[in-house]
Amino acid sequence: MTNYVLGIETSCDDTSAAVVDREGNVRSSIIISQNEIHNRFGGVYPEFASRAHIFNIIPTVEEALAKANVGLDDIEAIGVTRGPGLVGSLLVGLNTASALGVGWSKPVYGVNHLRGHLRSVELEKQPVDYPAIILLVSGGHTFLAYMQNRNDIRLLGTTRDDSVGETYDKVGRMLGLDFPAGPLVDRMAKTGHPTIKFPRPLIDEELDFSFSGLKSAVFRYIQSGEPIVAEDVAASFVKTIMDVLMTKCDRAIQHNPCASLVIVGGVAASPQLREEARKLCDQHGINLCLPPLKWSTDNAAMIALATWDYIENGIQLPPIPQMRLPISEY
Ligand code: KG4
Ligand code: ZN
């Protein structure tokens, strides 16, 4: 019996491999973080990221297989992120998967990283009730989508500039915090008061987002020369982000009949976002689906679970890196 997919994820700065069954049970998941390498740059340094992936990928795959305690006969296929992401980073995962596929005589499936995030919510959890509104908020992406079912995804709105995670990271850097700053900004915000009024770009426009103006407003406030309370800046910033995200989710729910709101991507780990989304879903009487914290940020388990959709639909795309890849594509 072939019961498992080996997932490989190297789209950005984490090297990850995982073994997952069709129902989303995770036999093993290994994630090697590169935060220490990129911290001093305040963001991901692409060339260093791909070099670290080269160094880490084989031990990561070996450890995932050993921890899963399954034989090669149990592996149905290899699923690997084909995009979107950094081209050098993607290449390491894709080349490794291709070589292993040839060596082990296993099929290799190139997977859309964003579809991986969508499936992260079903890892070790109940399946999502469709139709669903999806809010994806990560370091690389921010969008709202409507999912009629697992294979029918329609984009509703997207950011016109920065993503939410990127905005968190940049504001965190202005406040002297390490990269990735998202969790640190959230923590700092909890001890401050949201007394500063920052702009809420595109708040009255349908479902697109824009965050670069907010980022600049925080920068100007910090540079103004007035004494600042960093905790209050963090609290005001987080409140502004939550206002924008919840206003857009509310609008999307009102305009599109849905049974669930699904929030995925690194920022889905935010306790403030989880709390606000809970209130919104209670108001509308719909389900809130959030990934367990450890599956919110990038990991190969979500890629492995998404691979089963490709297997079931017979979609086997060439292992060629795609720096840009919309959610509507496989
Ligand atoms: O999904 P992810 O791991 O990588 C991408 O695909 O981009 O998301 C990483 C992003 C980073 O910008 C990080 O600061 C943010 O997610 N993040 C958070 C939290 N945890 C991670 N942002 C806000 N609050 C958090 N608790
Ligand atoms: Zn991601």
CSV table of C-alpha atoms and ligand atoms in Angstrom, one decimal:
chain,number,residue,atom,x,y,z
A,1,MET,CA,0.0,0.0,0.0
A,2,THR,CA,1.3,3.5,-0.8
A,3,ASN,CA,-0.2,5.7,1.8
A,4,TYR,CA,2.0,8.7,2.1
A,5,VAL,CA,3.3,11.8,0.2
A,6,LEU,CA,6.7,13.2,0.9
A,7,GLY,CA,6.4,17.0,0.7
A,8,ILE,CA,9.3,19.4,0.1
A,9,GLU,CA,9.1,23.1,0.6
A,10,THR,CA,11.9,25.6,-0.1
A,11,SER,CA,10.1,28.6,-1.6
A,12,CYS,CA,11.6,31.2,0.7
A,13,ASP,CA,13.8,30.9,3.8
A,14,ASP,CA,12.7,27.7,5.5
A,15,THR,CA,13.9,24.2,4.4
A,16,SER,CA,11.2,21.7,5.1
A,17,ALA,CA,10.2,18.1,4.4
A,18,ALA,CA,7.2,16.2,5.7
A,19,VAL,CA,5.4,12.9,5.3
A,20,VAL,CA,1.6,13.2,5.3
A,21,ASP,CA,-1.3,10.8,4.5
A,22,ARG,CA,-4.4,11.5,2.4
A,23,GLU,CA,-6.5,12.6,5.4
A,24,GLY,CA,-3.9,15.2,6.6
A,25,ASN,CA,-2.3,13.1,9.4
A,26,VAL,CA,1.3,14.2,9.7
A,27,ARG,CA,3.8,11.3,10.2
A,28,SER,CA,6.7,13.7,10.4
A,29,SER,CA,7.6,17.3,9.7
A,30,ILE,CA,11.1,18.9,9.8
A,31,ILE,CA,11.6,22.6,9.4
A,32,ILE,CA,15.0,24.2,9.4
A,33,SER,CA,14.7,27.9,10.0
A,34,GLN,CA,17.1,30.4,8.5
A,35,ASN,CA,16.1,33.3,10.7
A,36,GLU,CA,19.6,33.6,12.2
A,37,ILE,CA,21.1,34.1,8.7
A,38,HIS,CA,18.6,36.8,7.6
A,39,ASN,CA,18.1,38.7,10.8
A,40,ARG,CA,21.0,41.1,10.3
A,41,PHE,CA,19.5,42.1,6.9
A,42,GLY,CA,16.0,42.7,8.3
A,43,GLY,CA,14.5,40.5,5.5
A,44,VAL,CA,15.3,37.4,3.4
A,45,TYR,CA,18.6,37.7,1.5
A,46,PRO,CA,17.8,35.5,-1.5
A,47,GLU,CA,21.4,34.2,-2.4
A,48,PHE,CA,22.0,33.2,1.2
A,49,ALA,CA,18.6,31.5,1.4
A,50,SER,CA,19.4,29.2,-1.6
A,51,ARG,CA,22.8,28.4,-0.3
A,52,ALA,CA,21.4,27.4,3.1
A,53,HIS,CA,18.7,25.3,1.3
A,54,ILE,CA,21.5,23.4,-0.6
A,55,PHE,CA,23.3,22.7,2.7
A,56,ASN,CA,20.1,21.6,4.5
A,57,ILE,CA,17.8,19.9,2.0
A,58,ILE,CA,19.2,16.3,2.1
A,59,PRO,CA,19.5,16.0,5.9
A,60,THR,CA,16.0,17.5,6.2
A,61,VAL,CA,14.5,14.9,3.8
A,62,GLU,CA,16.4,12.1,5.5
A,63,GLU,CA,15.2,13.1,8.9
A,64,ALA,CA,11.6,13.4,7.8
A,65,LEU,CA,11.7,9.9,6.3
A,66,ALA,CA,13.4,8.5,9.4
A,67,LYS,CA,11.0,10.2,11.8
A,68,ALA,CA,8.0,9.0,9.8
A,69,ASN,CA,9.3,5.5,10.1
A,70,VAL,CA,7.9,4.5,6.7
A,71,GLY,CA,9.6,2.6,3.9
A,72,LEU,CA,9.9,3.8,0.3
A,73,ASP,CA,7.2,1.4,-0.7
A,74,ASP,CA,4.8,3.4,1.5
A,75,ILE,CA,5.5,6.7,-0.5
A,76,GLU,CA,3.0,7.3,-3.3
A,77,ALA,CA,4.6,10.4,-4.6
A,78,ILE,CA,6.8,13.4,-4.0
A,79,GLY,CA,5.2,16.9,-3.9
A,80,VAL,CA,7.3,20.0,-4.1
A,81,THR,CA,6.7,23.7,-4.1
A,82,ARG,CA,7.0,25.0,-7.7
A,83,GLY,CA,6.1,28.6,-6.9
A,84,PRO,CA,5.5,31.4,-6.1
A,85,GLY,CA,8.8,32.1,-4.4
A,86,LEU,CA,12.5,33.0,-4.8
A,87,VAL,CA,13.8,31.3,-7.9
A,88,GLY,CA,17.1,30.1,-6.4
A,89,SER,CA,15.3,28.7,-3.3
A,90,LEU,CA,12.6,27.0,-5.4
A,91,LEU,CA,15.3,25.4,-7.6
A,92,VAL,CA,16.9,23.6,-4.7
A,93,GLY,CA,13.6,21.9,-3.7
A,94,LEU,CA,12.6,21.1,-7.3
A,95,ASN,CA,16.0,19.7,-8.3
A,96,THR,CA,16.1,17.6,-5.2
A,97,ALA,CA,12.6,16.2,-5.7
A,98,SER,CA,13.3,15.5,-9.4
A,99,ALA,CA,16.5,13.6,-8.5
A,100,LEU,CA,14.7,11.6,-5.8
A,101,GLY,CA,11.8,10.9,-8.1
A,102,VAL,CA,14.2,9.4,-10.7
A,103,GLY,CA,16.2,7.5,-8.1
A,104,TRP,CA,13.2,6.0,-6.3
A,105,SER,CA,10.9,5.7,-9.4
A,106,LYS,CA,8.3,7.9,-7.8
A,107,PRO,CA,6.1,10.5,-9.6
A,108,VAL,CA,7.0,14.2,-8.7
A,109,TYR,CA,4.2,16.8,-8.5
A,110,GLY,CA,5.0,20.5,-8.6
A,111,VAL,CA,2.6,22.3,-6.1
A,112,ASN,CA,1.4,25.9,-5.8
A,113,HIS,CA,2.7,27.2,-2.4
A,114,LEU,CA,-0.6,29.2,-2.0
A,115,ARG,CA,-2.7,26.0,-2.4
A,116,GLY,CA,-0.5,24.5,0.3
A,117,HIS,CA,-1.4,27.3,2.7
A,118,LEU,CA,-5.1,26.7,1.9
A,119,ARG,CA,-4.8,23.1,2.9
A,120,SER,CA,-2.8,23.9,6.0
A,121,VAL,CA,-6.1,24.5,7.8
A,122,GLU,CA,-7.0,20.8,7.3
A,123,LEU,CA,-3.8,19.3,8.7
A,124,GLU,CA,-4.7,17.2,11.7
A,125,LYS,CA,-8.1,18.8,11.7
A,126,GLN,CA,-11.7,18.5,10.3
A,127,PRO,CA,-12.2,19.3,6.6
A,128,VAL,CA,-13.4,22.8,5.8
A,129,ASP,CA,-17.2,23.4,5.1
A,130,TYR,CA,-17.6,25.0,1.7
A,131,PRO,CA,-18.2,27.5,0.2
A,132,ALA,CA,-15.6,29.5,2.1
A,133,ILE,CA,-14.1,32.9,2.1
A,134,ILE,CA,-10.3,32.7,2.2
A,135,LEU,CA,-8.1,35.3,3.7
A,136,LEU,CA,-4.4,34.6,3.0
A,137,VAL,CA,-2.0,36.8,4.9
A,138,SER,CA,1.7,35.9,4.7
A,139,GLY,CA,5.0,37.5,4.2
A,140,GLY,CA,4.8,37.3,0.4
A,141,HIS,CA,1.0,37.6,-0.2
A,142,THR,CA,-2.3,39.1,1.0
A,143,PHE,CA,-5.6,38.3,-0.8
A,144,LEU,CA,-9.2,37.4,-0.3
A,145,ALA,CA,-10.6,34.5,-2.4
A,146,TYR,CA,-13.9,32.6,-2.7
A,147,MET,CA,-13.7,28.9,-2.7
A,148,GLN,CA,-16.8,27.1,-4.0
A,149,ASN,CA,-15.0,23.8,-3.3
A,150,ARG,CA,-11.4,22.7,-3.1
A,151,ASN,CA,-10.9,23.0,-6.9
A,152,ASP,CA,-12.9,26.1,-7.6
A,153,ILE,CA,-11.1,29.2,-6.4
A,154,ARG,CA,-11.9,32.8,-7.4
A,155,LEU,CA,-9.8,35.8,-6.4
A,156,LEU,CA,-11.9,38.6,-4.7
A,157,GLY,CA,-9.3,41.1,-3.9
A,158,THR,CA,-5.5,41.5,-3.4
A,159,THR,CA,-2.9,43.9,-2.1
A,160,ARG,CA,-1.8,46.6,-4.5
A,161,ASP,CA,1.6,46.9,-2.8
A,162,ASP,CA,3.0,45.3,0.4
A,163,SER,CA,1.7,42.2,2.1
A,164,VAL,CA,0.5,42.2,5.7
A,165,GLY,CA,3.4,40.1,6.9
A,166,GLU,CA,5.9,42.4,5.1
A,167,THR,CA,4.3,45.4,6.7
A,168,TYR,CA,4.6,43.8,10.1
A,169,ASP,CA,8.2,43.0,9.5
A,170,LYS,CA,9.1,46.5,8.3
A,171,VAL,CA,7.2,48.3,11.1
A,172,GLY,CA,8.9,45.8,13.5
A,173,ARG,CA,12.3,46.8,12.1
A,174,MET,CA,11.5,50.5,12.7
A,175,LEU,CA,10.7,49.6,16.3
A,176,GLY,CA,14.1,47.8,16.6
A,177,LEU,CA,12.7,44.3,16.6
A,178,ASP,CA,14.3,41.2,15.1
A,179,PHE,CA,13.2,39.5,11.8
A,180,PRO,CA,10.6,38.0,11.3
A,181,ALA,CA,9.0,40.7,13.5
A,182,GLY,CA,5.3,39.7,13.2
A,183,PRO,CA,5.1,37.8,16.5
A,184,LEU,CA,7.2,40.4,18.3
A,185,VAL,CA,5.1,43.3,17.1
A,186,ASP,CA,1.9,41.4,18.3
A,187,ARG,CA,3.5,40.8,21.7
A,188,MET,CA,4.6,44.5,22.1
A,189,ALA,CA,1.2,45.7,21.0
A,190,LYS,CA,-0.4,43.8,23.9
A,191,THR,CA,1.3,46.1,26.4
A,192,GLY,CA,0.5,49.3,24.7
A,193,HIS,CA,-2.6,51.5,24.0
A,194,PRO,CA,-3.9,52.1,20.5
A,195,THR,CA,-3.9,55.9,20.9
A,196,ILE,CA,-2.4,56.9,17.5
A,197,LYS,CA,-4.7,57.3,14.5
A,198,PHE,CA,-2.9,55.8,11.5
A,199,PRO,CA,-4.5,55.8,8.0
A,200,ARG,CA,-6.5,52.8,6.8
A,201,PRO,CA,-5.8,52.7,3.1
A,202,LEU,CA,-8.5,51.6,0.7
A,203,ILE,CA,-10.9,51.0,3.6
A,204,ASP,CA,-13.9,52.1,1.6
A,205,GLU,CA,-12.9,50.4,-1.6
A,206,GLU,CA,-14.3,47.0,-2.3
A,207,LEU,CA,-11.9,44.1,-1.5
A,208,ASP,CA,-8.4,45.3,-2.5
A,209,PHE,CA,-5.8,46.2,0.1
A,210,SER,CA,-2.9,48.6,0.3
A,211,PHE,CA,-0.4,48.8,3.1
A,212,SER,CA,2.6,50.8,1.9
A,213,GLY,CA,0.9,54.1,3.0
A,214,LEU,CA,0.3,52.7,6.5
A,215,LYS,CA,4.0,51.7,6.7
A,216,SER,CA,5.1,55.2,5.6
A,217,ALA,CA,2.7,56.8,8.2
A,218,VAL,CA,4.3,54.8,11.0
A,219,PHE,CA,7.8,55.7,9.7
A,220,ARG,CA,6.9,59.4,9.6
A,221,TYR,CA,5.4,59.2,13.1
A,222,ILE,CA,8.5,57.6,14.5
A,223,GLN,CA,10.8,60.1,12.7
A,224,SER,CA,8.7,63.1,13.8
A,225,GLY,CA,11.1,63.9,16.7
A,226,GLU,CA,8.3,63.7,19.3
A,227,PRO,CA,9.0,61.3,22.2
A,228,ILE,CA,7.3,58.0,21.2
A,229,VAL,CA,6.1,55.1,23.2
A,230,ALA,CA,7.0,52.0,21.1
A,231,GLU,CA,4.3,49.9,22.7
A,232,ASP,CA,1.6,52.4,21.7
A,233,VAL,CA,2.9,52.6,18.2
A,234,ALA,CA,2.8,48.8,18.0
A,235,ALA,CA,-0.8,48.7,19.5
A,236,SER,CA,-2.0,51.4,17.1
A,237,PHE,CA,-0.4,49.7,14.1
A,238,VAL,CA,-1.9,46.3,15.0
A,239,LYS,CA,-5.3,47.8,15.6
A,240,THR,CA,-5.2,49.5,12.2
A,241,ILE,CA,-4.3,46.3,10.4
A,242,MET,CA,-7.1,44.4,12.2
A,243,ASP,CA,-9.6,47.1,11.3
A,244,VAL,CA,-8.7,46.9,7.6
A,245,LEU,CA,-8.6,43.0,7.5
A,246,MET,CA,-11.9,42.6,9.4
A,247,THR,CA,-13.7,45.3,7.4
A,248,LYS,CA,-12.7,43.5,4.2
A,249,CYS,CA,-13.6,40.1,5.5
A,250,ASP,CA,-17.0,41.4,6.7
A,251,ARG,CA,-17.7,42.8,3.2
A,252,ALA,CA,-16.6,39.6,1.5
A,253,ILE,CA,-18.8,37.5,3.8
A,254,GLN,CA,-21.8,39.8,3.1
A,255,HIS,CA,-21.4,39.7,-0.6
A,256,ASN,CA,-20.7,36.0,-1.0
A,257,PRO,CA,-22.8,33.2,0.6
A,258,CYS,CA,-20.4,31.1,2.7
A,259,ALA,CA,-20.3,28.5,5.4
A,260,SER,CA,-16.7,29.3,6.6
A,261,LEU,CA,-14.1,31.9,6.9
A,262,VAL,CA,-10.6,30.4,6.4
A,263,ILE,CA,-7.5,32.4,7.5
A,264,VAL,CA,-4.1,31.0,6.5
A,265,GLY,CA,-0.5,32.2,6.1
A,266,GLY,CA,2.1,33.3,8.6
A,267,VAL,CA,0.0,36.2,10.0
A,268,ALA,CA,-2.8,33.7,10.8
A,269,ALA,CA,-0.6,33.0,13.9
A,270,SER,CA,-1.5,36.4,15.2
A,271,PRO,CA,-3.5,36.1,18.5
A,272,GLN,CA,-5.1,39.5,17.8
A,273,LEU,CA,-6.2,38.4,14.3
A,274,ARG,CA,-7.6,35.1,15.7
A,275,GLU,CA,-9.6,37.0,18.3
A,276,GLU,CA,-11.1,39.5,15.9
A,277,ALA,CA,-11.9,36.8,13.4
A,278,ARG,CA,-13.7,34.8,16.0
A,279,LYS,CA,-15.9,37.8,16.9
A,280,LEU,CA,-16.7,38.4,13.2
A,281,CYS,CA,-17.6,34.8,12.5
A,282,ASP,CA,-19.8,34.6,15.6
A,283,GLN,CA,-21.7,37.7,14.4
A,284,HIS,CA,-22.3,36.1,11.0
A,285,GLY,CA,-22.9,32.6,12.4
A,286,ILE,CA,-20.3,30.9,10.2
A,287,ASN,CA,-17.3,28.6,11.0
A,288,LEU,CA,-13.9,30.0,11.6
A,289,CYS,CA,-11.1,27.7,10.3
A,290,LEU,CA,-7.6,28.5,11.4
A,291,PRO,CA,-4.5,26.3,11.0
A,292,PRO,CA,-2.9,25.0,14.2
A,293,LEU,CA,-0.2,27.6,15.0
A,294,LYS,CA,2.7,25.4,13.9
A,295,TRP,CA,1.1,25.0,10.4
A,296,SER,CA,0.4,28.8,9.9
A,297,THR,CA,4.0,29.6,8.8
A,298,ASP,CA,5.7,27.9,5.9
A,299,ASN,CA,6.0,24.1,6.2
A,300,ALA,CA,6.2,21.0,3.9
A,301,ALA,CA,3.3,19.2,5.6
A,302,MET,CA,0.8,21.6,3.9
A,303,ILE,CA,2.5,21.0,0.5
A,304,ALA,CA,2.3,17.3,1.0
A,305,LEU,CA,-1.4,17.5,1.8
A,306,ALA,CA,-2.1,19.7,-1.2
A,307,THR,CA,-0.2,17.2,-3.4
A,308,TRP,CA,-3.1,14.7,-2.8
A,309,ASP,CA,-5.4,17.1,-4.8
A,310,TYR,CA,-2.9,17.1,-7.7
A,311,ILE,CA,-2.8,13.3,-7.6
A,312,GLU,CA,-6.6,13.0,-7.4
A,313,ASN,CA,-7.1,15.4,-10.3
A,314,GLY,CA,-4.2,14.0,-12.4
A,315,ILE,CA,-2.4,17.3,-12.5
A,316,GLN,CA,1.3,16.7,-12.9
A,317,LEU,CA,3.1,19.9,-13.9
A,318,PRO,CA,6.8,20.1,-14.8
A,319,PRO,CA,9.2,20.9,-11.9
A,320,ILE,CA,10.1,24.3,-13.2
A,321,PRO,CA,10.2,27.2,-10.8
A,322,GLN,CA,7.5,29.9,-11.1
A,323,MET,CA,8.4,33.1,-9.2
A,324,ARG,CA,4.9,34.3,-9.7
A,325,LEU,CA,1.9,31.9,-9.6
A,326,PRO,CA,-1.6,33.1,-8.9
A,327,ILE,CA,-3.9,31.1,-6.5
A,328,SER,CA,-6.3,30.3,-9.5
A,329,GLU,CA,-3.5,28.2,-11.1
A,330,TYR,CA,-2.2,24.8,-9.9
B,1,KG4,O1,3.5,32.2,5.4
B,1,KG4,P1,4.8,32.6,5.9
B,1,KG4,O2,5.6,31.7,6.8
B,1,KG4,O3,5.8,32.8,4.7
B,1,KG4,C1,5.4,33.3,3.5
B,1,KG4,O4,4.9,32.5,2.6
B,1,KG4,O5,5.5,34.5,3.3
B,1,KG4,O6,4.6,34.1,6.5
B,1,KG4,C2,5.7,34.7,7.2
B,1,KG4,C3,5.2,36.1,7.7
B,1,KG4,C4,6.3,37.0,8.2
B,1,KG4,O7,6.1,38.3,7.6
B,1,KG4,C5,6.0,37.0,9.7
B,1,KG4,O8,6.4,38.3,10.3
B,1,KG4,C6,4.5,36.8,9.8
B,1,KG4,O9,4.2,35.9,8.8
B,1,KG4,N1,4.0,36.3,11.1
B,1,KG4,C7,3.2,37.0,11.9
B,1,KG4,C8,3.1,36.2,13.1
B,1,KG4,N2,3.8,35.1,12.9
B,1,KG4,C9,4.4,35.2,11.7
B,1,KG4,N3,2.6,38.2,11.7
B,1,KG4,C10,1.9,38.7,12.7
B,1,KG4,N4,1.7,38.0,13.9
B,1,KG4,C11,2.3,36.8,14.1
B,1,KG4,N5,2.1,36.1,15.2
B,2,ZN,ZN,4.0,30.9,2.7
